Tab-separated table of C-alpha atoms and ligand atoms in Angstrom:
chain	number	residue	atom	x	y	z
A	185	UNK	CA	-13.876	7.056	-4.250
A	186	UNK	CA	-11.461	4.448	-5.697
A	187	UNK	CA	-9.037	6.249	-5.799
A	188	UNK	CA	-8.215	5.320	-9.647
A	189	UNK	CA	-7.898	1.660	-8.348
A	190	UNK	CA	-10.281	-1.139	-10.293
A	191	UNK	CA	-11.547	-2.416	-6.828
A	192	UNK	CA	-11.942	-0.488	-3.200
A	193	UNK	CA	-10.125	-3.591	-1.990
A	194	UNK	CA	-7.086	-3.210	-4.388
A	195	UNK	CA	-6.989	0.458	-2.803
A	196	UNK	CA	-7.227	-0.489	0.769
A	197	UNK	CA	-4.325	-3.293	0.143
A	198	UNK	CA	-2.218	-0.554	-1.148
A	199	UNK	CA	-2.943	2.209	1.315
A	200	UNK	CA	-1.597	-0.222	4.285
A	201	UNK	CA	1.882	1.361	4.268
A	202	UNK	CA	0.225	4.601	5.041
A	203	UNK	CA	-2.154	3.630	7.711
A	204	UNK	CA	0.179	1.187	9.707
A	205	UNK	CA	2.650	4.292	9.524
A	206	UNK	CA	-0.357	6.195	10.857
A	207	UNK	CA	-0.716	3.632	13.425
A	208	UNK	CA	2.606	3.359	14.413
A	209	UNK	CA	2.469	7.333	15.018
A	210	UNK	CA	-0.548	6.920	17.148
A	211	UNK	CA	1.008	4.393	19.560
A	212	UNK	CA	4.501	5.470	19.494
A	213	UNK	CA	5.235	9.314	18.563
A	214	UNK	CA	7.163	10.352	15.899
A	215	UNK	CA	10.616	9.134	17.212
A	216	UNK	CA	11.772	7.038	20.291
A	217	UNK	CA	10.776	3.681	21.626
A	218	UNK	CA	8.318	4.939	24.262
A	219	UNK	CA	4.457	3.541	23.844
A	220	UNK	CA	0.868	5.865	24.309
A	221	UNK	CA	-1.777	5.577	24.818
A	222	UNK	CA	-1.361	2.271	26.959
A	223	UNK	CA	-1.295	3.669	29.939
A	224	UNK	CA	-4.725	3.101	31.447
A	225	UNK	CA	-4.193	-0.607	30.802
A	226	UNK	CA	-2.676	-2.199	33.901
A	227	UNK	CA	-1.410	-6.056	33.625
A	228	UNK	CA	-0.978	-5.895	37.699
A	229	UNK	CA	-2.572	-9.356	38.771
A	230	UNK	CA	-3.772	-10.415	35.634
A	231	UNK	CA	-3.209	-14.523	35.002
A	232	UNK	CA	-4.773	-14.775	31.635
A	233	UNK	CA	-5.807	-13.264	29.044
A	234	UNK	CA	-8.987	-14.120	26.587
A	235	UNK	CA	-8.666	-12.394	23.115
A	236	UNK	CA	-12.472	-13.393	21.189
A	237	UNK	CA	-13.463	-12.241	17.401
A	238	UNK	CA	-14.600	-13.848	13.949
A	239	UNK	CA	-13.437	-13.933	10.770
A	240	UNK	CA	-10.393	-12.083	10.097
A	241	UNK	CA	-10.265	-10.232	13.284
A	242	UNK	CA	-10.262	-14.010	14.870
A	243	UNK	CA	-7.294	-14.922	12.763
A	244	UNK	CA	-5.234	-11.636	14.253
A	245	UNK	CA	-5.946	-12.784	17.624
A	246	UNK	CA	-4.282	-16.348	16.742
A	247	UNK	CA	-1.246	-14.125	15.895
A	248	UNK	CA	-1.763	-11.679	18.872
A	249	UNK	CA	-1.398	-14.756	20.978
A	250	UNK	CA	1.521	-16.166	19.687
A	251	UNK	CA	3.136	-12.618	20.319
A	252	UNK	CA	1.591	-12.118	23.994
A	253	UNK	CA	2.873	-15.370	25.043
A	254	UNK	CA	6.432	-15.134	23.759
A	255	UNK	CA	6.934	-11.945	24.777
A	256	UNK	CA	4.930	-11.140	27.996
A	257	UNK	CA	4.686	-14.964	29.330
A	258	UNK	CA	0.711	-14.238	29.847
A	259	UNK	CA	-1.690	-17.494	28.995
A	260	UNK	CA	-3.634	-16.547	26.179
A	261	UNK	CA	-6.763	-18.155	24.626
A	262	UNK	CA	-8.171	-17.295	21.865
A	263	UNK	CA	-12.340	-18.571	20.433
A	264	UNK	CA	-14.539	-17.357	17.999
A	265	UNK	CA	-17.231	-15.278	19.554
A	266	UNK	CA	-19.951	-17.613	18.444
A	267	UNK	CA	-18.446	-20.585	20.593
A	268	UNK	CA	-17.673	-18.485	23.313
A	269	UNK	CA	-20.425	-16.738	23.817
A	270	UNK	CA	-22.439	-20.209	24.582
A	271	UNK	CA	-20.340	-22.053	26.250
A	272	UNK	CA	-20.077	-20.218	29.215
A	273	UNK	CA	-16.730	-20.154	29.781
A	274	UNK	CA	-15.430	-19.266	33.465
A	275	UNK	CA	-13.735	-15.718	32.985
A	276	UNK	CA	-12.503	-14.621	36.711
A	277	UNK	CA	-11.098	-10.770	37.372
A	278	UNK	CA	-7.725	-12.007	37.030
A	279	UNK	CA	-8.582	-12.065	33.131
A	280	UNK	CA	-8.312	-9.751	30.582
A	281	UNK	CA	-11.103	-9.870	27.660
A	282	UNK	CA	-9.965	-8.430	24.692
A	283	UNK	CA	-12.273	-8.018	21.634
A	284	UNK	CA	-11.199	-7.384	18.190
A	285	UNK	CA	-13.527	-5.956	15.261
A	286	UNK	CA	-13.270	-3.711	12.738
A	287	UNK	CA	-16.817	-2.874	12.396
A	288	UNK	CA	-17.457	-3.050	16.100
A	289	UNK	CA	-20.893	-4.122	15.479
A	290	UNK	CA	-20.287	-7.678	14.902
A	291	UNK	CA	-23.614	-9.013	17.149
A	292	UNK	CA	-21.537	-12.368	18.723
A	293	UNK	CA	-18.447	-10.175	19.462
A	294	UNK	CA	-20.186	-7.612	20.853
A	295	UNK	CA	-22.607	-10.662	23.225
A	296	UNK	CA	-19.260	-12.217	24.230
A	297	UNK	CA	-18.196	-8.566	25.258
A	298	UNK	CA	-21.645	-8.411	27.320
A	299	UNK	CA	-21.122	-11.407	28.293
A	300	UNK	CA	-17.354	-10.989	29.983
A	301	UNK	CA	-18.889	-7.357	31.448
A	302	UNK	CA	-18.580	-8.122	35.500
A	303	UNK	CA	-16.310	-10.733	35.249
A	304	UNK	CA	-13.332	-9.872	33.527
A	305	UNK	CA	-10.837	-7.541	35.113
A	306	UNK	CA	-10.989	-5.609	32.183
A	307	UNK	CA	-12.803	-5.425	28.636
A	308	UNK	CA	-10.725	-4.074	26.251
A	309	UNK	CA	-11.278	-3.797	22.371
A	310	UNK	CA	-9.359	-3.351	19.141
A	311	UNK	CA	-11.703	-1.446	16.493
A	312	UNK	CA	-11.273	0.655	13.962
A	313	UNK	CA	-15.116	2.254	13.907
A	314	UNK	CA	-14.308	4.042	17.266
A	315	UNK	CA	-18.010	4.973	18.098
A	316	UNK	CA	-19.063	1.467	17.598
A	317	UNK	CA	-20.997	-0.570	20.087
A	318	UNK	CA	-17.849	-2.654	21.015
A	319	UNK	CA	-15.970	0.809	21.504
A	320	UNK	CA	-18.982	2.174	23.776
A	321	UNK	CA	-18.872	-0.796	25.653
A	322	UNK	CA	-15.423	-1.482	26.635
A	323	UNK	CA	-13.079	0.214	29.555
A	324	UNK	CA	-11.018	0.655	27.133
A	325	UNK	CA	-11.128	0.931	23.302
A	326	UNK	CA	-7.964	0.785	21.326
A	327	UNK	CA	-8.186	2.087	17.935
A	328	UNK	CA	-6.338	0.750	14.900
A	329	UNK	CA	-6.552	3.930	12.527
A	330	UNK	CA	-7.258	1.854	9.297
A	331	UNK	CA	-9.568	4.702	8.048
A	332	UNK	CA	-13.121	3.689	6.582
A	333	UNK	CA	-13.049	0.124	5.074
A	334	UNK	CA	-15.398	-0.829	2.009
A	335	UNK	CA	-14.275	-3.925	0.534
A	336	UNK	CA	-16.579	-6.666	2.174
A	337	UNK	CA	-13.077	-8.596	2.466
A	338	UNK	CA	-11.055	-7.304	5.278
A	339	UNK	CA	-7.434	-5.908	4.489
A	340	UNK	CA	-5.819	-3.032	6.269
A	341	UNK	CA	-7.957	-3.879	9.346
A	342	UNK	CA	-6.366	-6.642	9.377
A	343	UNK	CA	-2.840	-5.493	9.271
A	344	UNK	CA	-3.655	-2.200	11.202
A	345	UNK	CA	-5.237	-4.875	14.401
A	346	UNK	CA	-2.294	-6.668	14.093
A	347	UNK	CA	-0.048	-3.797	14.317
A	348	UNK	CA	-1.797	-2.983	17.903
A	349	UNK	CA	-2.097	-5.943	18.895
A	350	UNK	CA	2.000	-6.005	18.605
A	351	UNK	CA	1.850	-2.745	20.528
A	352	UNK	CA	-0.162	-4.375	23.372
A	353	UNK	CA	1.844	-7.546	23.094
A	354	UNK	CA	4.960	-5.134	23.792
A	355	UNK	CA	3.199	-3.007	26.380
A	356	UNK	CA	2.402	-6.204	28.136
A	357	UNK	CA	6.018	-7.379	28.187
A	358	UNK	CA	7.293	-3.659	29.490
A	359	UNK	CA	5.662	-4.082	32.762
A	360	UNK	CA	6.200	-7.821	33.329
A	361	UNK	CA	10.114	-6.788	32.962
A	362	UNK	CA	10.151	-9.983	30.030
A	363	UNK	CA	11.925	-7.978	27.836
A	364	UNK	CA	15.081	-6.203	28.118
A	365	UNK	CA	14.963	-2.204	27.157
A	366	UNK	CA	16.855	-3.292	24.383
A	367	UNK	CA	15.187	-6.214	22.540
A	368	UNK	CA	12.070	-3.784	22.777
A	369	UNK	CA	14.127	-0.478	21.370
A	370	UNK	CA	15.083	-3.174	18.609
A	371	UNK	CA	11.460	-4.689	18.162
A	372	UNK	CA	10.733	-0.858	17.894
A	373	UNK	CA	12.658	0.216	15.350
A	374	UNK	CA	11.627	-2.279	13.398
A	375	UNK	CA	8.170	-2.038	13.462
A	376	UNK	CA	9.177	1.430	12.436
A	377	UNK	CA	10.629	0.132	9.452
A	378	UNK	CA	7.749	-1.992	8.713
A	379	UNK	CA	6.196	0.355	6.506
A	380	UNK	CA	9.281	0.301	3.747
A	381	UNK	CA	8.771	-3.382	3.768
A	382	UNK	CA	5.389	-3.465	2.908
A	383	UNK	CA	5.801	-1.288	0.003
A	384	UNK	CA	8.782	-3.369	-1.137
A	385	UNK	CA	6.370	-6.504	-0.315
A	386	UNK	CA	3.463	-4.600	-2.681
A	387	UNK	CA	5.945	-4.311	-5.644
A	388	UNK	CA	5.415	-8.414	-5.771
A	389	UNK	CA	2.296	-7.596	-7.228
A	390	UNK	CA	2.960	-8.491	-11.100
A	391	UNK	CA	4.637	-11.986	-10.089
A	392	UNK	CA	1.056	-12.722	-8.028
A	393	UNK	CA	-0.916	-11.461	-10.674
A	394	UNK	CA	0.415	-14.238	-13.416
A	395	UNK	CA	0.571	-16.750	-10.457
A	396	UNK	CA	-3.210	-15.811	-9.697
A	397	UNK	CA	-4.046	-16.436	-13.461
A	398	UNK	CA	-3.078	-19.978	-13.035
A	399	UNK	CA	-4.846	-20.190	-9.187
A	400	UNK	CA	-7.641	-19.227	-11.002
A	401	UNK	CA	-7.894	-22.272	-12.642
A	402	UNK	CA	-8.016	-24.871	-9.347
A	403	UNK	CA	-10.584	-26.245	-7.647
A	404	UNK	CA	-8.869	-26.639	-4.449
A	405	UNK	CA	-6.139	-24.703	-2.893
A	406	UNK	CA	-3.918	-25.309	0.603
A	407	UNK	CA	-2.393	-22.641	2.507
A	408	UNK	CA	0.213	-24.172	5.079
A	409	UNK	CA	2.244	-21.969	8.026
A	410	UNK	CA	3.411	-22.774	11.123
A	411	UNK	CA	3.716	-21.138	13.976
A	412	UNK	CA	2.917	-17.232	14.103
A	413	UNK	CA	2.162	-18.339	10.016
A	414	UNK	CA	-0.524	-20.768	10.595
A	415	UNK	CA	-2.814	-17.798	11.240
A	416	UNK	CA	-1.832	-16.219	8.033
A	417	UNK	CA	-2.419	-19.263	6.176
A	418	UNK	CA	-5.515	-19.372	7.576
A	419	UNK	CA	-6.121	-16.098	6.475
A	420	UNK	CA	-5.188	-16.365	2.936
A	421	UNK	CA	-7.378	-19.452	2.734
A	422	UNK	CA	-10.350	-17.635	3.782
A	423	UNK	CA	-9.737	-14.319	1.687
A	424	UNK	CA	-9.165	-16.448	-1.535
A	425	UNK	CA	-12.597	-18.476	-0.821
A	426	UNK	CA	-14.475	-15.312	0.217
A	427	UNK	CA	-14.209	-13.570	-3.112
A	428	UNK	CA	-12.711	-15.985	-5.223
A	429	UNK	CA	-14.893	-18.741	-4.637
A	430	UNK	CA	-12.570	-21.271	-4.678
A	431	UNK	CA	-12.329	-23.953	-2.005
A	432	UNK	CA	-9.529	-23.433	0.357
A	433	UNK	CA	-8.351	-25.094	3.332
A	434	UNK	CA	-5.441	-23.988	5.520
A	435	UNK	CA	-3.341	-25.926	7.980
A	436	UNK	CA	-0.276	-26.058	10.756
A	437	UNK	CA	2.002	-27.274	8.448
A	438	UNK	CA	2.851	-29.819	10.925
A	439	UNK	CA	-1.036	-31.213	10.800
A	440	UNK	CA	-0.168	-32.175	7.348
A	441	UNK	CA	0.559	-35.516	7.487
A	442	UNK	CA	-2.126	-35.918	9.775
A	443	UNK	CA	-4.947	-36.147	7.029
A	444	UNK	CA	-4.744	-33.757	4.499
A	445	UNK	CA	-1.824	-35.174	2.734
A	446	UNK	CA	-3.884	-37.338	1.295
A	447	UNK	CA	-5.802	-34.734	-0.793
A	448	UNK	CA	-2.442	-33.831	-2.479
A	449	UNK	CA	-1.966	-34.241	-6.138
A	450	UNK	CA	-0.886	-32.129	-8.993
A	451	UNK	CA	-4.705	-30.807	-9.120
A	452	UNK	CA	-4.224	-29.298	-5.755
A	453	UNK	CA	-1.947	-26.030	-5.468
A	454	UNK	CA	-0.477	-25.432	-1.742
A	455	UNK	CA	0.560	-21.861	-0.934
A	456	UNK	CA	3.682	-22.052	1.710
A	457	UNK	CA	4.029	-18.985	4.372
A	458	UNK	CA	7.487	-19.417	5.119
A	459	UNK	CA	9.658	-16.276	6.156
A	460	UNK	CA	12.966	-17.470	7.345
A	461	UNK	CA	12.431	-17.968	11.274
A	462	UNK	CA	13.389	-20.254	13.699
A	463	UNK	CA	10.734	-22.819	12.152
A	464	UNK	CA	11.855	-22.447	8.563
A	465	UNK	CA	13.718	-25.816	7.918
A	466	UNK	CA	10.439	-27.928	9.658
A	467	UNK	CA	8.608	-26.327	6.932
A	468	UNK	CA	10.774	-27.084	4.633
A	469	UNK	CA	10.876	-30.577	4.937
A	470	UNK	CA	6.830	-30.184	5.291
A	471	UNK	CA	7.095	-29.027	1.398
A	472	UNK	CA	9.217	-31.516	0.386
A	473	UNK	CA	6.900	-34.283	1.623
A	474	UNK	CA	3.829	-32.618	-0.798
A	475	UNK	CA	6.790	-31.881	-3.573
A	476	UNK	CA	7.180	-36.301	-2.977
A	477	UNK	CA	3.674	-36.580	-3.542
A	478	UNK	CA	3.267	-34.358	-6.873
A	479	UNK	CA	2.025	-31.819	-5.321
A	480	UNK	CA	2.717	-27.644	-6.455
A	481	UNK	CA	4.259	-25.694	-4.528
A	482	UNK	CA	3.965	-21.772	-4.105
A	483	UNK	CA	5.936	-21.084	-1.651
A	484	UNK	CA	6.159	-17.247	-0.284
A	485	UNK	CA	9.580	-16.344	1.566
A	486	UNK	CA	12.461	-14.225	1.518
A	487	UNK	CA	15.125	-14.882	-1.393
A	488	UNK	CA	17.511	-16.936	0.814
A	489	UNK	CA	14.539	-19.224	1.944
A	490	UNK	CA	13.408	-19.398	-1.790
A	491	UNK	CA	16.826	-20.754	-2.705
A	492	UNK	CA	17.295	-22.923	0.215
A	493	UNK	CA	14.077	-24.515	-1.084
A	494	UNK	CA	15.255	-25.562	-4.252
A	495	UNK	CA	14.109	-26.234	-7.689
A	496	UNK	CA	11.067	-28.404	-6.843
A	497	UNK	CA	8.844	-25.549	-6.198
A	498	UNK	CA	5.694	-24.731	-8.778
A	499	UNK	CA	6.450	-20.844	-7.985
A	500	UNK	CA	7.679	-18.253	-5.621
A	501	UNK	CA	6.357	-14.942	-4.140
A	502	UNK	CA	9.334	-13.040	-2.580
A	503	UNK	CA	9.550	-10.957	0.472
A	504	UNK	CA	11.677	-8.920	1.783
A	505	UNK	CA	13.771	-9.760	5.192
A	506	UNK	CA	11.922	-8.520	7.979
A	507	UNK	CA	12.083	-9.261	11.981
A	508	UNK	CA	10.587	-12.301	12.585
A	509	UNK	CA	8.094	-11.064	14.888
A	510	UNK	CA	6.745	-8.878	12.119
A	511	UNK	CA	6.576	-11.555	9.423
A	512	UNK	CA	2.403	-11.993	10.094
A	513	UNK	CA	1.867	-8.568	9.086
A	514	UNK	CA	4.162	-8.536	5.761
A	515	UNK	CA	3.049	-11.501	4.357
A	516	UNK	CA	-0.337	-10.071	4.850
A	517	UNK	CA	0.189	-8.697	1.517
A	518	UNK	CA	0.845	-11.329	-0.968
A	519	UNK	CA	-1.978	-13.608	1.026
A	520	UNK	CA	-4.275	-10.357	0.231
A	521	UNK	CA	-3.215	-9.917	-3.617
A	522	UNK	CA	-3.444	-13.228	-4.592
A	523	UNK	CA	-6.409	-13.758	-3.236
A	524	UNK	CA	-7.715	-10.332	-5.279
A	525	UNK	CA	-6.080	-11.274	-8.508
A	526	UNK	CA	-7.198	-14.817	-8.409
A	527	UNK	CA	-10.987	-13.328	-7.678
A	528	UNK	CA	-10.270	-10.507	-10.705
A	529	UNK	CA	-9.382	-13.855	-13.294
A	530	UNK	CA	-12.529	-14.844	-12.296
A	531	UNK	CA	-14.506	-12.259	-12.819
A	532	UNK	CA	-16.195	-12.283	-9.301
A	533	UNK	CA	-17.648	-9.448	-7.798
A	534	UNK	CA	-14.548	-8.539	-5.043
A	535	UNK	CA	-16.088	-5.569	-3.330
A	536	UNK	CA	-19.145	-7.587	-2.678
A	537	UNK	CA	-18.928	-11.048	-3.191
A	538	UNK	CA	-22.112	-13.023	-3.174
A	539	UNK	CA	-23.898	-13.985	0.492
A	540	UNK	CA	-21.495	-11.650	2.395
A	541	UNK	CA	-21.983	-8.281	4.615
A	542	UNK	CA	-19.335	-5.570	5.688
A	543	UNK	CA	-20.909	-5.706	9.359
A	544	UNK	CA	-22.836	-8.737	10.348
A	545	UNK	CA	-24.820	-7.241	13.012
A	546	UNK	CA	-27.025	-10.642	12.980
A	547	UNK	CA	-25.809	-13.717	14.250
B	271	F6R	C1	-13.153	-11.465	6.092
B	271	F6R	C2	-13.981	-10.553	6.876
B	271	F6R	C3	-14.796	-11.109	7.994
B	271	F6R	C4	-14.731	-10.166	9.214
B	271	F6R	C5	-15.661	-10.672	10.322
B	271	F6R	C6	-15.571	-9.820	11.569
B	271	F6R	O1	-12.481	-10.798	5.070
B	271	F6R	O2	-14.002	-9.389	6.617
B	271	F6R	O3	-14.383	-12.397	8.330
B	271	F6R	O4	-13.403	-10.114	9.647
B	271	F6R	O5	-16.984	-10.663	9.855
B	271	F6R	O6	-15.947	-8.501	11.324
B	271	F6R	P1	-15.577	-7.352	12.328
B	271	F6R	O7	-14.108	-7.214	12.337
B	271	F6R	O8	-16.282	-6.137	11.806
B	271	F6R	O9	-16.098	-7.776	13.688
């Protein structure tokens, strides 16, 4: 049931205020700072973590690392299962394995999982199906509460395995003693508030729509972030492909001048994931070097970082303020719509777009 939406994925973008809310009940109670459900999952002796997915779910570990290693100090790294499951990597039982997948049937995540079984120090996963393989497998199986999925293009997943991912990332730092009983209280509460955000983030949607229209009409599009926002452009550039069709390529904004600077011209639109963090002015100056070069610029920040960008942008998508730390899982949400209004211009088939399964239980 659609719910009276066009698309199963427009409904599962708009339902993520519900189900991170959900989530956020799971893992933390109704009120107080205090996190469940964690318990079990020990960091005692552990020297390094390994976090292993595809797609999507690969793109939230990117993110998860950036958050484990700020805030708990634990070495993360982060493959694809389909490289890591054949190269062999050494994984000793000072590591934790940590698998991500919303189906929990993906067949390289769940052969990497087999594969870490008697080595790791623990095998933990992030699903949402929570009788999966991957959940059946694992010591212990987190789940993110996203509620049943149909849109071949991941959405809520997404934001919902982020959204534990933070917990973990937190949980982690509680029993290292890296962060003080405050900073976490605060990082709390605003995950708490996250949900307000998003639906304040959703109300963007007419300004993406007529911004889609004109996406709609490139060949090539470039999603740049830095940071905890490289991930996210990474993720918008995949979600626009997937059901749009349209070629997109993301990059650390600081790779830029690197190579693909030279694809830039006024053919070539280059979405900007810049919330107003400590990395803000870098990318700033990143989009004034494509601005230089003719390039059009949609840049997606809050209203100050919008103005401090000035008039040479193409367009703007704008976000509310939010805690920097949570900045991956707002801007989610514009990456997600324009992607689906951009496929809806074209006519393509968003629930299922062409060549693609919901579970790819093949490898
Ligand atoms: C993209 C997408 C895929 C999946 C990937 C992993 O929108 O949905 O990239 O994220 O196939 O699937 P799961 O999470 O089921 O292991």
């Amino acid at each position: 049931d659609k719910g009276g939406y066009k698309h199963f994925m427009a409904k599962e973008i708009a339902e993520q205020p519900q189900v991170i809310s959900e989530a956020i009940g799971h893992y933390f109670g109704a009120s107080g700072h205090e996190i469940r459900g964690l318990d079990n999952l020990s960091f005692d002796g552990v020297n390094r973590m390994v976090m292993v997915a595809c797609g999507t779910a690969y793109y939230a570990c990117v993110v998860a690392k950036y958050w484990i290693e700020k805030l708990a100090g634990i070495p993360v790294e982060v493959d694809v299962a389909s490289e890591f499951r054949y190269r062999e990597p050494p994984v000793g039982d000072d590591v934790i394995a940590l698998f991500v997948s919303q189906s929990g049937e993906t067949a390289d995540t769940l052969a990497a999982l087999r594969y870490c079984q008697g080595k790791a120090k623990k095998i933990v996963s992030v699903v949402n199906v929570a009788e999966s393989s991957i959940a059946r497998e694992s010591d212990i199986a987190l789940p993110i509460l996203a509620g049943v999925e149909i849109g071949v293009a991941s959405t809520k997943a997404f934001s919902c395995q982020l959204t534990v991912l933070l917990t973990l990332a937190l949980e982690a730092a509680r029993q290292r003693g890296t962060l003080s009983a405050d900073r976490q209280a605060d990082l709390v509460s605003a995950l708490r508030g996250l949900p307000a955000r998003l639906n304040i983030a959703l109300d963007s949607e007419g300004v993406t729509e007529q911004i889609s229209h004109e996406l709609a009409e490139a060949r090539d599009v470039l999603f740049l972030g830095r940071g905890q926002m490289y991930p996210l452009a990474l993720e918008g550039a995949l979600k626009l492909k997937e059901i749009s069709y349209i070629h997109a390529e993301a990059y650390a904004s600081g790779e830029l001048k690197h190579g693909p600077i030279a694809l830039i011209d006024p053919n070539v639109p280059v979405v900007v994931m810049a919330p107003r963090d400590a990395l803000f002015d870098k990318t700033v100056s990143n989009m004034q070097e494509v601005m230089a070069r003719g390039g059009k610029v949609l840049l997606v920040s809050d209203r100050k970082g919008i103005e401090l960008a000035g008039d040479g942008i193409w367009r703007s998508i704008e976000m509310p303020g939010v805690e920097d730390l949570l900045a991956p899982i707002l801007y989610a949400i514009p990456a997600q719509q324009l992607a689906y209004h951009t496929a809806v211009a074209k006519g393509t088939d968003v629930d299922q777009p062409r060549n693609l399964a919901k579970s790819v239980t093949v490898e």
